[in-house]
Amino acid sequence: MRIVFIGPPGAGKGTQAQRLVETYQMAHLSTGDMLRAARDAKTEVGLNAAKYMSSGALVPDAVIVAIIAERLGQSDCRKGYLLDGFPRTIAQAEALDEMLTEKGTPLDAVLELQVPEDELFRRLAGRGRADDTPEVIRQRLAAYRKQTEPLLDYYSRRGLLKSIDGQGAVDEIFDRATAALEGDLGKHV
Ligand code: ADP
């Protein structure tokens, strides 16, 4: 199965993504992890991306689309995958649609993790990652609202969107996620 996982920074996507890929045996495609690895390896793409990441801005669509296009061609993606952190803009979603149409492998579902903004700010400020200063957090939340939230409508129109409450215990949220995906996954497992 092929799933897109959407949620604002601080929503707890990473934790849930880990459990979902173990449960459903999917590849975990986290663009944040890929970009941080490229940055730490000091590749040209990574060093360029680091400039955007450190300010809370999104890296250019062409950069991330090229990374994902290559990753989707790798053999472990044949068993299905969870896209975590991609797409983040309408242009990226359109590029993904094009790639998947060409491969004949459409998405099964788009899962949205919903958390109110004041709670996000509290969680991010407490996390202490190097890119978690208040100004950068504000930038990342603003980028989510402006550039990523329009995807909810985009996928809702296509009948793919499943939204769940991202507040509560990790187990509770995981149960909501599997329940939301169940109907769709049942058809494809
Ligand atoms: P967060 O911790 O905000 O959920 P991630 O760990 O997914 O974010 O990504 C960290 C940073 O990497 C983002 O703030 C952004 O600069 C960059 N990034 C990750 N995925 C994308 C994407 N699909 N498009 C553009 N930039 C991205």
Coordinates of C-alpha atoms and ligand atoms in Angstrom, one line a residue:
M1 CA 0.0 0.0 0.0
R2 CA 1.1 3.5 -0.7
I3 CA 0.2 6.2 1.8
V4 CA 0.9 9.9 2.2
F5 CA 1.2 11.1 5.8
I6 CA 0.5 14.8 6.4
G7 CA 0.7 16.8 9.6
P8 CA 2.2 20.1 10.9
P9 CA 5.7 20.1 12.4
G10 CA 5.4 18.8 16.0
A11 CA 2.3 16.7 15.3
G12 CA 4.1 13.5 16.2
K13 CA 4.3 12.1 12.7
G14 CA 7.7 10.6 13.2
T15 CA 6.6 8.4 16.1
Q16 CA 3.4 7.2 14.3
A17 CA 5.2 6.7 11.0
Q18 CA 7.7 4.4 12.7
R19 CA 4.9 2.2 14.0
L20 CA 2.8 2.3 10.8
V21 CA 5.7 1.1 8.6
E22 CA 6.5 -1.7 11.0
T23 CA 2.9 -2.8 11.2
Y24 CA 2.2 -2.7 7.5
Q25 CA 5.7 -3.6 6.3
M26 CA 6.1 -0.4 4.1
A27 CA 9.2 1.5 3.3
H28 CA 9.5 4.7 5.3
L29 CA 10.3 7.7 3.0
S30 CA 10.9 10.7 5.3
T31 CA 12.1 13.7 3.3
G32 CA 13.3 15.5 6.5
D33 CA 15.5 12.5 7.3
M34 CA 16.8 12.3 3.7
L35 CA 17.7 16.0 3.7
R36 CA 19.3 15.9 7.1
A37 CA 21.4 12.9 5.9
A38 CA 22.4 14.8 2.8
R39 CA 23.3 17.9 4.8
D40 CA 25.4 15.9 7.3
A41 CA 27.2 14.1 4.4
K42 CA 27.9 17.5 3.0
T43 CA 26.7 16.6 -0.5
E44 CA 26.0 19.5 -2.9
V45 CA 22.2 19.0 -2.6
G46 CA 22.5 18.7 1.2
L47 CA 24.5 21.9 1.7
N48 CA 22.1 23.8 -0.6
A49 CA 19.1 22.4 1.2
A50 CA 20.6 23.3 4.6
K51 CA 20.2 27.0 3.9
Y52 CA 16.4 26.7 3.6
M53 CA 16.0 24.2 6.4
S54 CA 17.8 26.3 9.0
S55 CA 15.4 29.2 8.5
G56 CA 12.3 27.1 8.5
A57 CA 11.6 27.5 4.8
L58 CA 10.8 24.7 2.4
V59 CA 13.6 23.6 0.0
P60 CA 12.7 24.2 -3.7
D61 CA 10.2 21.8 -5.2
A62 CA 12.5 20.7 -8.0
V63 CA 15.1 19.6 -5.5
I64 CA 12.8 17.5 -3.4
V65 CA 10.9 16.1 -6.3
A66 CA 14.2 14.8 -7.9
I67 CA 15.1 13.2 -4.6
I68 CA 11.7 11.4 -4.3
A69 CA 11.7 10.4 -8.0
E70 CA 15.0 8.6 -7.4
R71 CA 13.9 7.0 -4.1
L72 CA 10.6 5.7 -5.5
G73 CA 12.6 3.8 -8.1
Q74 CA 14.4 1.7 -5.5
S75 CA 13.3 -1.9 -5.1
D76 CA 12.1 -1.7 -1.5
C77 CA 9.4 0.7 -2.6
R78 CA 7.7 -2.2 -4.4
K79 CA 6.3 -3.5 -1.2
G80 CA 4.6 -0.1 -0.6
Y81 CA 5.7 3.0 1.3
L82 CA 4.7 5.7 3.7
L83 CA 5.6 9.2 2.4
D84 CA 6.4 11.3 5.5
G85 CA 7.0 15.0 4.8
F86 CA 6.3 14.8 1.1
P87 CA 4.4 16.3 -0.7
R88 CA 4.4 19.6 1.1
T89 CA 3.2 21.9 -1.7
I90 CA 0.6 21.6 -4.5
A91 CA 3.4 21.5 -7.1
Q92 CA 4.9 18.5 -5.3
A93 CA 1.6 16.7 -5.1
E94 CA 1.1 17.3 -8.8
A95 CA 4.6 16.0 -9.6
L96 CA 3.9 12.9 -7.4
D97 CA 0.6 12.2 -9.2
E98 CA 2.4 12.4 -12.5
M99 CA 5.1 9.9 -11.3
L100 CA 2.6 7.5 -9.9
T101 CA 0.3 7.6 -12.9
E102 CA 3.2 6.8 -15.1
K103 CA 4.1 3.8 -12.9
G104 CA 0.5 2.7 -12.6
T105 CA 0.7 2.7 -8.8
P106 CA -1.8 5.2 -7.4
L107 CA -2.0 6.3 -3.7
D108 CA -4.3 4.3 -1.4
A109 CA -4.8 7.0 1.2
V110 CA -3.7 10.3 2.7
L111 CA -3.6 10.3 6.4
E112 CA -3.7 13.7 8.2
L113 CA -2.6 14.1 11.9
Q114 CA -4.5 17.0 13.4
V115 CA -3.0 19.0 16.3
P116 CA -4.0 22.6 17.3
E117 CA -1.4 25.2 16.7
D118 CA -0.9 26.3 20.4
E119 CA -0.2 22.7 21.3
L120 CA 2.3 22.4 18.4
F121 CA 4.2 25.4 19.5
R122 CA 4.5 24.0 23.1
R123 CA 5.7 20.7 21.8
L124 CA 8.3 22.1 19.4
A125 CA 9.6 24.6 21.9
G126 CA 10.2 21.7 24.3
R127 CA 12.0 19.5 21.8
G128 CA 15.3 21.4 21.6
R129 CA 16.4 20.4 18.1
A130 CA 18.9 22.8 16.6
D131 CA 16.3 24.1 14.1
D132 CA 13.7 24.6 16.9
T133 CA 14.3 28.2 17.9
P134 CA 11.0 30.2 18.3
E135 CA 11.5 32.2 15.1
V136 CA 12.3 29.1 13.1
I137 CA 9.3 27.3 14.6
R138 CA 7.0 30.2 13.7
Q139 CA 8.4 30.0 10.1
R140 CA 7.8 26.3 9.8
L141 CA 4.3 26.6 11.1
A142 CA 3.6 29.4 8.7
A143 CA 5.0 27.4 5.8
Y144 CA 2.8 24.5 6.8
R145 CA -0.3 26.7 6.9
K146 CA 0.4 28.5 3.7
Q147 CA 2.0 25.8 1.5
T148 CA 0.9 22.4 2.9
E149 CA -2.6 22.9 4.2
P150 CA -4.0 23.4 0.7
L151 CA -3.1 19.7 0.1
L152 CA -5.9 18.7 2.4
D153 CA -8.5 20.0 0.0
Y154 CA -6.5 18.6 -3.0
Y155 CA -6.6 15.1 -1.6
S156 CA -10.1 15.4 -0.1
R157 CA -11.5 16.1 -3.6
R158 CA -9.8 12.9 -4.8
G159 CA -11.5 11.0 -2.0
L160 CA -8.2 10.0 -0.4
L161 CA -8.1 12.0 2.8
K162 CA -8.5 10.4 6.3
S163 CA -8.1 12.9 9.2
I164 CA -7.4 11.8 12.7
D165 CA -7.0 13.6 16.1
G166 CA -3.2 13.7 16.9
Q167 CA -3.8 14.5 20.7
G168 CA -3.7 11.9 23.4
A169 CA -1.5 8.8 24.1
V170 CA 0.7 7.4 21.4
D171 CA -1.2 4.1 21.5
E172 CA -4.5 5.8 21.2
I173 CA -3.4 7.8 18.2
F174 CA -1.9 4.7 16.5
D175 CA -5.3 2.9 17.0
R176 CA -7.1 5.8 15.3
A177 CA -4.6 5.7 12.4
T178 CA -5.0 2.0 11.8
A179 CA -8.8 2.3 12.1
A180 CA -8.8 5.2 9.6
L181 CA -6.7 3.2 7.1
E182 CA -8.3 -0.2 7.6
G183 CA -11.0 0.0 4.9
D184 CA -8.5 1.1 2.3
L185 CA -5.7 -1.3 3.4
G186 CA -8.1 -4.2 3.5
K187 CA -8.5 -4.0 -0.2
H188 CA -4.8 -4.0 -1.0
V189 CA -3.0 -6.2 1.6
Ligands
ADP1 P1 9.4 19.0 10.7 O1 10.3 18.6 11.8 O2 9.0 20.4 10.5 O3 8.2 18.1 10.6 P2 10.9 17.6 8.6 O4 11.8 16.9 9.5 O5 9.9 16.8 7.8 O6 10.1 18.8 9.3 O7 11.8 18.5 7.6 C1 12.7 19.4 8.0 C2 12.9 20.5 7.0 O8 13.3 19.9 5.7 C3 11.7 21.3 6.6 O9 11.5 22.4 7.5 C4 12.1 21.8 5.2 O10 13.0 22.8 5.2 C5 12.8 20.6 4.6 N1 11.8 19.7 3.9 C6 11.5 18.4 4.2 N2 10.6 17.9 3.4 C7 10.4 18.8 2.4 C8 9.6 18.9 1.3 N3 8.8 17.9 0.9 N4 9.6 20.1 0.5 C9 10.4 21.1 0.9 N5 11.2 21.1 2.0 C10 11.2 20.0 2.7

